[in-house]
Short mmCIF file of C-alpha atoms in Angstrom, two decimals:
data_model
loop_
_atom_site.label_atom_id
_atom_site.label_comp_id
_atom_site.label_asym_id
_atom_site.label_seq_id
_atom_site.Cartn_x
_atom_site.Cartn_y
_atom_site.Cartn_z
CA UNK A 16 12.29 -7.28 13.63
CA UNK A 17 11.32 -7.18 17.30
CA UNK A 18 8.12 -9.00 18.17
CA UNK A 19 7.79 -7.42 21.59
CA UNK A 20 8.07 -3.78 20.59
CA UNK A 21 5.24 -1.27 20.42
CA UNK A 22 7.20 0.53 17.70
CA UNK A 23 6.18 -0.06 14.09
CA UNK A 24 7.72 -2.98 12.23
CA UNK A 25 6.44 -1.79 8.85
CA UNK A 26 5.20 1.66 7.83
CA UNK A 27 3.02 1.61 4.72
CA UNK A 28 2.49 4.71 2.58
CA UNK A 29 -0.08 4.96 -0.17
CA UNK A 30 0.94 7.26 -3.01
CA UNK A 31 -0.73 10.63 -3.43
CA UNK A 32 -3.72 11.36 -5.64
CA UNK A 33 -3.62 10.79 -9.40
CA UNK A 34 -6.20 11.67 -12.02
CA UNK A 35 -7.26 8.04 -12.11
CA UNK A 36 -7.53 7.59 -8.35
CA UNK A 37 -9.62 10.76 -8.19
CA UNK A 38 -12.03 9.41 -10.81
CA UNK A 39 -12.09 5.86 -9.39
CA UNK A 40 -10.36 4.18 -12.31
CA UNK A 41 -8.45 1.02 -11.45
CA UNK A 42 -4.76 1.80 -11.81
CA UNK A 43 -2.39 -1.14 -11.75
CA UNK A 44 0.46 -1.17 -14.26
CA UNK A 45 -0.39 2.16 -15.90
CA UNK A 46 2.39 4.60 -14.99
CA UNK A 47 0.59 7.82 -14.14
CA UNK A 48 1.81 10.95 -12.37
CA UNK A 49 0.52 12.59 -9.22
CA UNK A 50 -1.85 15.54 -9.46
CA UNK A 51 -0.95 18.81 -7.73
CA UNK A 52 -3.12 17.67 -4.84
CA UNK A 53 -1.28 14.35 -4.85
CA UNK A 54 2.07 16.12 -4.62
CA UNK A 55 0.80 18.10 -1.62
CA UNK A 56 -0.37 14.84 -0.03
CA UNK A 57 3.04 13.27 -0.69
CA UNK A 58 4.85 16.12 1.05
CA UNK A 59 2.49 15.78 4.01
CA UNK A 60 3.29 12.06 4.28
CA UNK A 61 6.84 13.01 5.21
CA UNK A 62 5.59 14.65 8.41
CA UNK A 63 3.27 11.75 9.17
CA UNK A 64 5.99 9.17 8.60
CA UNK A 65 8.26 11.09 10.96
CA UNK A 66 5.56 11.14 13.62
CA UNK A 67 4.88 7.41 13.27
CA UNK A 68 8.58 6.49 13.33
CA UNK A 69 9.10 8.76 16.36
CA UNK A 70 12.79 9.21 15.68
CA UNK A 71 13.55 5.70 14.46
CA UNK A 72 15.44 5.36 11.19
CA UNK A 73 13.97 2.91 8.66
CA UNK A 74 16.20 -0.09 8.01
CA UNK A 75 14.70 -0.45 4.53
CA UNK A 76 12.89 1.94 2.20
CA UNK A 77 11.00 -0.11 -0.36
CA UNK A 78 8.98 1.26 -3.26
CA UNK A 79 6.80 0.05 -6.06
CA UNK A 80 8.41 0.92 -9.41
CA UNK A 81 5.41 3.02 -10.49
CA UNK A 82 6.09 6.77 -10.84
CA UNK A 83 3.28 7.69 -8.46
CA UNK A 84 4.90 5.69 -5.65
CA UNK A 85 8.46 6.80 -6.41
CA UNK A 86 7.40 10.46 -6.59
CA UNK A 87 5.58 10.13 -3.27
CA UNK A 88 8.75 8.76 -1.68
CA UNK A 89 10.81 11.59 -3.16
CA UNK A 90 8.46 14.33 -1.98
CA UNK A 91 8.19 12.70 1.45
CA UNK A 92 11.97 12.95 1.74
CA UNK A 93 12.96 9.29 1.41
CA UNK A 94 15.22 7.57 -1.11
CA UNK A 95 14.22 3.94 -1.77
CA UNK A 96 16.87 1.34 -1.05
CA UNK A 97 14.86 -1.18 -3.08
CA UNK A 98 12.43 -0.71 -5.97
CA UNK A 99 10.48 -3.89 -6.59
CA UNK A 100 7.42 -5.25 -8.36
CA UNK A 101 6.68 -7.08 -5.10
CA UNK A 102 5.30 -3.76 -3.79
CA UNK A 103 3.34 -2.93 -6.96
CA UNK A 104 -0.42 -2.62 -7.18
CA UNK A 105 -2.77 -5.50 -7.96
CA UNK A 106 -2.58 -6.27 -11.68
CA UNK A 107 -6.09 -5.57 -13.00
CA UNK A 108 -5.47 -7.13 -16.40
CA UNK A 109 -8.09 -6.15 -18.99
CA UNK A 110 -10.00 -4.20 -16.31
CA UNK A 111 -7.21 -1.62 -16.10
CA UNK A 112 -8.49 1.93 -16.34
CA UNK A 113 -12.14 1.05 -15.68
CA UNK A 114 -14.25 2.16 -12.74
CA UNK A 115 -16.09 -0.34 -10.56
CA UNK A 116 -19.37 0.78 -12.11
CA UNK A 117 -18.06 0.11 -15.61
CA UNK A 118 -16.76 -3.31 -14.60
CA UNK A 119 -20.10 -4.17 -12.96
CA UNK A 120 -21.78 -3.70 -16.34
CA UNK A 121 -19.78 -6.71 -17.53
CA UNK A 122 -19.76 -8.61 -14.23
CA UNK A 123 -22.75 -7.74 -12.01
CA UNK A 124 -21.80 -7.50 -8.34
CA UNK A 125 -18.10 -7.45 -9.19
CA UNK A 126 -15.36 -6.49 -6.73
CA UNK A 127 -11.60 -6.91 -6.97
CA UNK A 128 -11.77 -9.14 -3.92
CA UNK A 129 -13.96 -11.73 -5.61
CA UNK A 130 -13.05 -11.28 -9.28
CA UNK A 131 -12.91 -12.26 -12.01
CA UNK A 132 -9.78 -10.40 -13.12
CA UNK A 133 -9.23 -11.52 -16.73
CA UNK A 134 -5.60 -11.26 -17.76
CA UNK A 135 -4.58 -10.02 -14.30
CA UNK A 136 -3.93 -11.33 -10.80
CA UNK A 137 -6.43 -13.23 -8.68
CA UNK A 138 -6.45 -13.37 -4.89
CA UNK A 139 -4.14 -16.41 -4.82
CA UNK A 140 -1.54 -14.65 -6.98
CA UNK A 141 -1.43 -11.49 -4.88
CA UNK A 142 -1.33 -13.58 -1.70
CA UNK A 143 1.87 -15.27 -2.87
CA UNK A 144 3.41 -11.97 -3.93
CA UNK A 145 2.72 -10.09 -0.71
CA UNK A 146 3.62 -13.05 1.48
CA UNK A 147 7.01 -13.08 -0.28
CA UNK A 148 7.40 -9.34 0.36
CA UNK A 149 6.62 -9.75 4.07
CA UNK A 150 9.06 -12.66 4.33
CA UNK A 151 11.82 -10.60 2.68
CA UNK A 152 11.17 -7.73 5.10
CA UNK A 153 11.18 -10.09 8.09
CA UNK A 154 14.44 -11.72 6.93
CA UNK A 155 16.26 -8.39 6.52
CA UNK A 156 19.34 -8.40 8.73
CA UNK A 157 19.45 -4.75 9.78
CA UNK A 158 17.29 -3.81 12.78
CA UNK A 159 14.63 -1.18 12.45
CA UNK A 160 11.30 -0.68 10.68
CA UNK A 161 10.68 -1.08 6.98
CA UNK A 162 9.11 1.81 5.07
CA UNK A 163 7.06 0.77 2.02
CA UNK A 164 5.65 3.12 -0.63
CA UNK A 165 2.86 1.30 -2.43
CA UNK A 166 -0.77 1.41 -3.55
CA UNK A 167 -4.31 1.19 -2.26
CA UNK A 168 -5.29 -2.42 -2.83
CA UNK A 169 -1.70 -3.61 -2.33
CA UNK A 170 -1.43 -2.04 1.12
CA UNK A 171 -4.80 -3.42 2.18
CA UNK A 172 -3.63 -6.89 1.11
CA UNK A 173 -0.30 -6.52 2.93
CA UNK A 174 -2.13 -5.54 6.12
CA UNK A 175 -4.46 -8.52 5.84
CA UNK A 176 -1.58 -10.95 5.38
CA UNK A 177 0.31 -9.38 8.30
CA UNK A 178 -2.71 -10.32 10.43
CA UNK A 179 -2.75 -13.84 8.89
CA UNK A 180 -6.07 -13.06 7.23
CA UNK A 181 -6.94 -13.78 3.59
CA UNK A 182 -6.20 -10.88 1.26
CA UNK A 183 -9.95 -10.57 0.72
CA UNK A 184 -10.20 -9.19 4.28
CA UNK A 185 -8.66 -6.05 2.80
CA UNK A 186 -12.14 -5.09 1.65
CA UNK A 187 -12.78 -3.90 5.22
CA UNK A 188 -9.77 -1.52 5.41
CA UNK A 189 -10.63 1.89 3.96
CA UNK A 190 -7.51 3.70 2.75
CA UNK A 191 -7.18 7.16 1.24
CA UNK A 192 -4.51 8.51 -1.11
CA UNK A 193 -1.44 9.80 0.71
CA UNK A 194 -2.36 7.81 3.82
CA UNK A 195 0.21 6.39 6.25
CA UNK A 196 -0.34 3.18 8.22
CA UNK A 197 1.80 1.09 10.55
CA UNK A 198 2.01 -2.61 11.33
CA UNK A 199 3.59 -3.97 14.48
CA UNK A 200 3.18 -6.24 17.47
CA UNK A 201 1.30 -6.20 20.73
CA UNK A 202 2.24 -8.93 23.22
CA UNK A 203 4.09 -10.60 20.34
CA UNK A 204 0.94 -10.75 18.21
CA UNK A 205 0.78 -8.92 14.86
CA UNK A 206 -1.53 -5.91 14.97
CA UNK A 207 -2.43 -2.73 13.11
CA UNK A 208 -0.74 0.02 15.13
CA UNK A 209 -1.94 2.93 12.94
CA UNK A 210 -4.27 3.01 9.98
CA UNK A 211 -5.19 5.52 7.27
CA UNK A 212 -3.50 8.57 8.82
CA UNK A 213 -3.71 11.54 6.47
CA UNK A 214 -2.68 15.18 6.36
CA UNK A 215 -5.82 16.26 8.23
CA UNK A 216 -4.16 14.78 11.33
CA UNK A 217 -1.32 16.32 13.29
CA UNK A 218 0.17 12.95 14.22
CA UNK A 219 -0.62 9.36 15.16
CA UNK A 220 -3.95 8.91 16.89
#
């Protein structure tokens, strides 16, 4: 992984829309399919990924094992070389399937960034998991960018850790379904090169 290049080191792709993402239900381990809109978004990510990579071939194609991520990769035109829980969504434990409003009835003022997350992962747990993923990507021997198909909160956490920020900084990074983002370096410092590109755009901005 070149630290002096303006090319992306990691391209992050959030899966397309599902019924639960559309309704705001927290979707961690539940294996749910894309909607028709989500499939259209997934196809559009293929064009966006191509624009962001600008002709470069990914050295790794990593995916969460959830169907919504794998289907997004398939429709985008990429075959994962690694399917791993390291790229899976935050585990919401007993809050799985609930909206933020429903959770706030139990825990006033609740957010995933501050918890609690009974039976699931806290910020320390996801920090360790995504740090390990970034280390594995960095240690990969083949040159070229990594392409990662993952999830909303997961990608926001990965971006925060890339910037050496706490995962809770991910609260500031809005990210839509089917969005493509890129991490890289500027003057050898880790930066966000692209963020939250979607199919309303013709290419990287």
